[in-house]
Coordinates of C-alpha atoms in Angstrom, one line a residue:
Chain A
M1 CA 43.0 19.4 56.4
T2 CA 41.3 22.0 58.6
I3 CA 39.6 25.0 57.5
D4 CA 40.9 28.3 58.7
E5 CA 39.0 30.4 61.1
K6 CA 38.7 33.3 58.7
T7 CA 36.8 31.3 56.0
M8 CA 34.6 29.7 58.6
S9 CA 34.0 33.0 60.3
T10 CA 33.2 34.6 57.1
Y11 CA 30.7 31.7 56.0
R12 CA 29.3 31.7 59.6
Q13 CA 28.5 35.5 59.4
S14 CA 27.1 35.1 55.6
L15 CA 24.8 32.5 56.7
I16 CA 23.6 34.0 59.9
L17 CA 22.4 37.0 57.7
A18 CA 20.9 34.9 55.0
L19 CA 18.9 32.9 57.8
R20 CA 17.8 36.1 59.3
L21 CA 16.6 37.6 56.0
K22 CA 14.4 34.4 55.7
D23 CA 12.9 35.1 59.1
V24 CA 14.2 32.1 60.8
P25 CA 14.2 32.4 64.8
G26 CA 17.7 33.1 66.3
D27 CA 17.8 29.7 68.1
R28 CA 17.3 27.8 64.9
I29 CA 19.9 29.9 63.3
G30 CA 22.4 28.9 66.1
E31 CA 21.5 25.3 65.4
V32 CA 22.1 25.3 61.7
V33 CA 25.3 27.1 62.2
A34 CA 26.8 24.7 64.7
E35 CA 25.7 21.7 62.4
V36 CA 27.8 23.2 59.7
E37 CA 30.8 24.0 61.8
S38 CA 30.4 20.5 63.5
H39 CA 30.4 18.9 60.2
V40 CA 33.1 21.1 58.5
A41 CA 35.6 20.4 61.5
D42 CA 35.0 16.5 61.1
T43 CA 35.3 16.5 57.2
G44 CA 38.0 19.4 56.6
E45 CA 35.9 20.4 53.9
D46 CA 35.3 24.0 52.5
P47 CA 31.8 25.0 54.0
T48 CA 30.8 26.2 50.6
E49 CA 32.0 23.1 49.4
A50 CA 29.9 21.0 51.6
F51 CA 26.7 23.3 51.8
G52 CA 26.7 25.6 49.1
T53 CA 26.8 29.2 49.3
P54 CA 25.3 30.6 52.5
R55 CA 22.4 32.1 50.6
E56 CA 22.1 28.8 48.7
Y57 CA 21.8 26.8 52.0
A58 CA 19.5 29.1 53.7
A59 CA 17.0 29.2 50.7
G60 CA 17.1 25.2 50.8
L61 CA 16.1 25.3 54.6
V62 CA 13.2 27.6 53.9
D63 CA 10.9 24.4 53.3
E64 CA 11.4 23.7 57.1
H65 CA 10.7 27.1 58.2
R66 CA 7.7 28.9 56.6
P67 CA 8.7 32.7 56.7
D68 CA 6.0 35.3 58.0
P69 CA 3.6 36.5 55.3
W70 CA 4.9 39.8 53.9
W71 CA 1.9 41.8 55.3
Q72 CA 2.9 40.9 58.9
T73 CA 6.2 42.7 58.1
A74 CA 4.2 46.0 56.5
V75 CA 1.7 46.0 59.7
T76 CA 4.7 45.7 62.4
I77 CA 6.6 48.4 60.2
A78 CA 3.6 50.7 60.5
C79 CA 2.7 50.0 63.9
A80 CA 6.6 51.1 65.1
A81 CA 6.2 54.2 63.0
V82 CA 2.9 55.3 64.4
A83 CA 4.1 54.3 67.8
G84 CA 7.5 56.2 67.4
W85 CA 5.3 59.4 66.2
F86 CA 2.9 59.0 69.1
V87 CA 5.5 58.7 71.8
G88 CA 7.8 61.3 70.2
Q89 CA 4.9 63.9 70.1
G90 CA 3.6 62.7 73.6
A91 CA 6.8 63.2 75.2
L92 CA 7.5 66.7 73.4
A93 CA 4.1 67.7 74.7
L94 CA 4.8 66.8 78.3
L95 CA 8.2 68.5 78.2
L96 CA 6.6 71.8 76.8
G97 CA 3.6 71.3 79.3
E98 CA 1.1 71.7 76.3
A99 CA -1.5 69.7 74.7
Y100 CA -0.9 67.9 71.3
L101 CA -4.3 68.1 68.9
G102 CA -6.0 69.0 72.1
R103 CA -5.1 65.9 74.0
S104 CA -2.9 65.5 76.9
G105 CA 1.0 64.5 76.2
W106 CA 0.2 61.2 78.7
L107 CA -2.6 60.0 76.2
W108 CA -0.3 60.0 73.2
L109 CA 2.5 58.5 75.1
G110 CA 0.3 55.6 76.3
L111 CA -1.1 55.0 72.9
G112 CA 1.9 55.1 71.5
L113 CA 3.2 52.1 73.9
V114 CA -0.3 50.4 73.3
V115 CA 0.5 50.3 69.6
G116 CA 4.2 49.9 69.9
I117 CA 4.6 47.1 72.7
P118 CA 3.2 44.2 70.2
A119 CA 5.3 45.5 66.9
G120 CA 8.4 45.7 69.6
V121 CA 7.7 42.0 70.9
R122 CA 7.4 40.8 66.9
V123 CA 10.8 43.0 66.4
H124 CA 12.6 41.3 69.3
R125 CA 11.2 37.7 68.5
R126 CA 13.0 38.2 65.1
S127 CA 16.2 39.9 66.5
S128 CA 16.4 37.0 69.1
R129 CA 20.1 36.2 70.1
V130 CA 21.9 33.4 67.9
L131 CA 23.2 31.3 70.5
D132 CA 25.5 28.0 69.8
P133 CA 23.8 25.0 71.2
R134 CA 27.3 23.5 72.1
D135 CA 28.4 26.2 74.7
G136 CA 25.9 28.9 74.6
A137 CA 28.3 31.4 73.1
D138 CA 26.7 34.4 71.1
L139 CA 27.4 33.6 67.7
A140 CA 26.2 37.3 66.5
P141 CA 27.1 39.6 69.3
G142 CA 25.7 43.0 68.6
S143 CA 27.5 46.1 68.7
R144 CA 27.6 47.9 72.3
W145 CA 26.7 51.1 70.4
G146 CA 23.7 49.3 68.8
V147 CA 21.4 49.5 71.8
A148 CA 22.7 53.3 72.6
V149 CA 21.8 54.3 69.1
L150 CA 18.5 52.4 69.3
V151 CA 17.4 54.0 72.6
G152 CA 19.5 57.2 72.7
L153 CA 18.5 58.4 69.1
P154 CA 14.6 58.7 69.4
I155 CA 15.3 60.6 73.1
A156 CA 17.8 63.0 71.1
V157 CA 15.4 63.6 68.6
V158 CA 12.6 64.6 71.1
L159 CA 15.1 66.7 73.2
V160 CA 16.3 68.3 70.0
G161 CA 12.9 69.1 69.0
W162 CA 12.1 70.6 72.6
L163 CA 15.1 72.7 72.6
L164 CA 14.4 74.0 69.1
V165 CA 10.6 74.8 70.1
L166 CA 11.9 76.8 73.4
A167 CA 14.6 78.6 71.3
L168 CA 12.2 79.4 68.6
G169 CA 9.4 80.7 70.9
R170 CA 11.5 83.0 72.4
Chain B
M1 CA 26.3 10.7 32.9
D2 CA 28.8 8.4 34.4
E3 CA 27.5 4.7 34.7
D4 CA 28.1 4.5 38.4
E5 CA 26.6 7.7 39.1
L6 CA 23.1 7.4 40.6
P7 CA 20.5 9.6 39.3
T8 CA 19.8 12.3 41.9
E9 CA 16.0 11.8 42.0
W10 CA 16.6 8.2 43.2
L11 CA 18.8 9.1 45.8
R12 CA 16.5 12.1 46.9
A13 CA 13.6 9.6 47.2
V14 CA 15.7 6.9 49.4
L15 CA 17.8 9.1 51.2
P16 CA 15.3 9.9 54.1
L17 CA 14.8 6.1 54.6
A18 CA 18.6 5.4 54.1
V19 CA 19.4 7.9 56.9
L20 CA 16.7 6.8 59.3
S21 CA 18.0 3.4 58.9
A22 CA 21.4 4.4 59.6
V23 CA 20.6 6.1 62.7
A24 CA 18.2 3.3 63.7
Q25 CA 21.4 1.2 63.7
E26 CA 23.2 3.2 66.4
E27 CA 23.0 6.5 67.9
T28 CA 25.3 8.8 65.5
Y29 CA 26.2 12.0 64.1
G30 CA 26.0 13.6 60.5
Y31 CA 29.6 13.0 59.1
A32 CA 29.3 9.1 60.5
V33 CA 26.0 9.1 58.7
A34 CA 27.5 10.1 55.5
Q35 CA 30.2 7.7 55.6
H36 CA 27.9 5.1 56.4
L37 CA 25.8 5.9 53.3
Q38 CA 29.2 6.3 51.2
A39 CA 30.2 2.9 52.3
A40 CA 27.0 1.3 51.3
G41 CA 27.4 2.7 47.8
L42 CA 25.2 5.7 47.6
G43 CA 28.3 8.0 47.0
A44 CA 29.3 11.1 49.0
I45 CA 26.4 13.1 50.5
K46 CA 27.1 16.4 51.1
G47 CA 26.4 18.3 54.1
G48 CA 23.8 20.5 52.5
T49 CA 21.8 17.5 51.6
L50 CA 22.5 15.5 54.9
Y51 CA 21.4 17.8 57.3
P52 CA 17.9 19.0 56.1
V53 CA 17.0 15.3 55.9
L54 CA 17.9 14.7 59.5
N55 CA 16.2 17.8 60.4
R56 CA 13.1 16.9 58.7
L57 CA 13.2 13.6 60.6
E58 CA 13.8 15.2 63.6
A59 CA 11.1 17.9 62.9
D60 CA 8.4 14.6 62.1
G61 CA 9.2 13.0 65.7
L62 CA 11.2 10.1 63.8
V63 CA 14.6 11.0 65.4
A64 CA 15.6 13.0 68.4
S65 CA 18.8 14.9 68.7
S66 CA 21.2 16.1 71.3
W67 CA 24.7 18.1 71.5
R68 CA 27.5 16.5 73.2
E69 CA 31.0 17.7 73.7
G70 CA 33.6 16.4 71.4
V71 CA 37.0 15.3 72.7
G72 CA 39.6 17.7 71.8
G73 CA 37.1 19.1 69.1
P74 CA 34.1 21.1 68.7
G75 CA 30.8 19.2 70.0
R76 CA 28.5 17.1 67.8
K77 CA 25.0 16.7 67.2
F78 CA 24.0 13.0 67.9
F79 CA 20.8 11.7 66.4
A80 CA 18.9 8.6 67.9
V81 CA 15.8 6.8 66.3
T82 CA 12.5 7.5 68.3
D83 CA 9.7 4.7 68.8
A84 CA 7.9 6.4 66.2
G85 CA 10.8 6.5 63.9
R86 CA 11.5 2.7 64.3
R87 CA 7.7 2.0 63.3
H88 CA 8.0 4.1 60.6
L89 CA 11.1 2.7 59.3
D90 CA 9.6 -0.9 59.4
R91 CA 6.7 0.2 57.6
R92 CA 8.3 2.0 54.9
S93 CA 11.4 -0.4 54.2
S94 CA 8.3 -3.1 53.8
A95 CA 6.7 -0.9 51.3
W96 CA 10.0 0.4 49.6
H97 CA 11.0 -3.3 48.9
D98 CA 7.5 -4.1 47.5
F99 CA 7.7 -1.3 45.2
T100 CA 11.4 -1.9 44.1
E101 CA 10.3 -5.3 43.4
R102 CA 7.5 -4.3 41.2
A103 CA 9.6 -1.8 39.4
A104 CA 12.4 -4.3 38.8
G105 CA 9.7 -6.6 37.1
L106 CA 9.0 -3.9 34.5
L107 CA 12.7 -3.6 33.6
P108 CA 15.0 -5.6 31.5
D109 CA 18.0 -6.7 33.5
P110 CA 20.8 -6.0 31.1
R111 CA 23.3 -7.8 33.7
G112 CA 22.1 -11.0 32.8
T113 CA 23.1 -10.7 29.4
R114 CA 26.8 -9.6 29.9

């Protein structure tokens, strides 16, 4: 008996999500998913029958991976928010040729990057790609629109703010 | 409880050593280890039980793993015992036999009165 691709694909995506929520690094997730797929291909068992539900299996693996404490996540989110605010205000100040809170836009922009880069590195580490150790394939390819939205949205917000200020200033 | 069914806590206690022993006999992969344990009378070991044990042994440096391409199928993760794993197996097996002999001495043996 072989498991149909739809069952395996559903299980794979749920397991990746469950492990992501446990803060398991991408390379380790790829390893776990490949083990499940390889075992199921050998036995012909249903993945839920052999490993339990994705959530149960992910919870059972927490012993081997200790997730970051909650306060680290809170600090990362706070730093990302503050950095976004500084970069946005700095960029807007530069576009308008004005100071923000009496300081140059460049200062706020630089401050935003200093605060934001460590947070960005942490987020990137958590969202590292899930690669299949057997053939290097990406097991959870992101949407092409995902990056566009992530980069484009803050720029769009700054530009809209700039245009609004220009329009209202006239 | 089924008479032939082993209590899960017994299985949990012996499984890491039994898995290490299977890997020490020859380089092997998960499903083959499960079959080996089942043939030895430990029952069907589910993947969800087996792989965390194999990964723990690997994290402890007792086994090493590598992915190999399968013939006409997906690759398999092969496990091989390390020198540290072999030493650990020798020590723990000896301790296990001492322990089970002492425990057996405390228990009645209904098999002899059948």
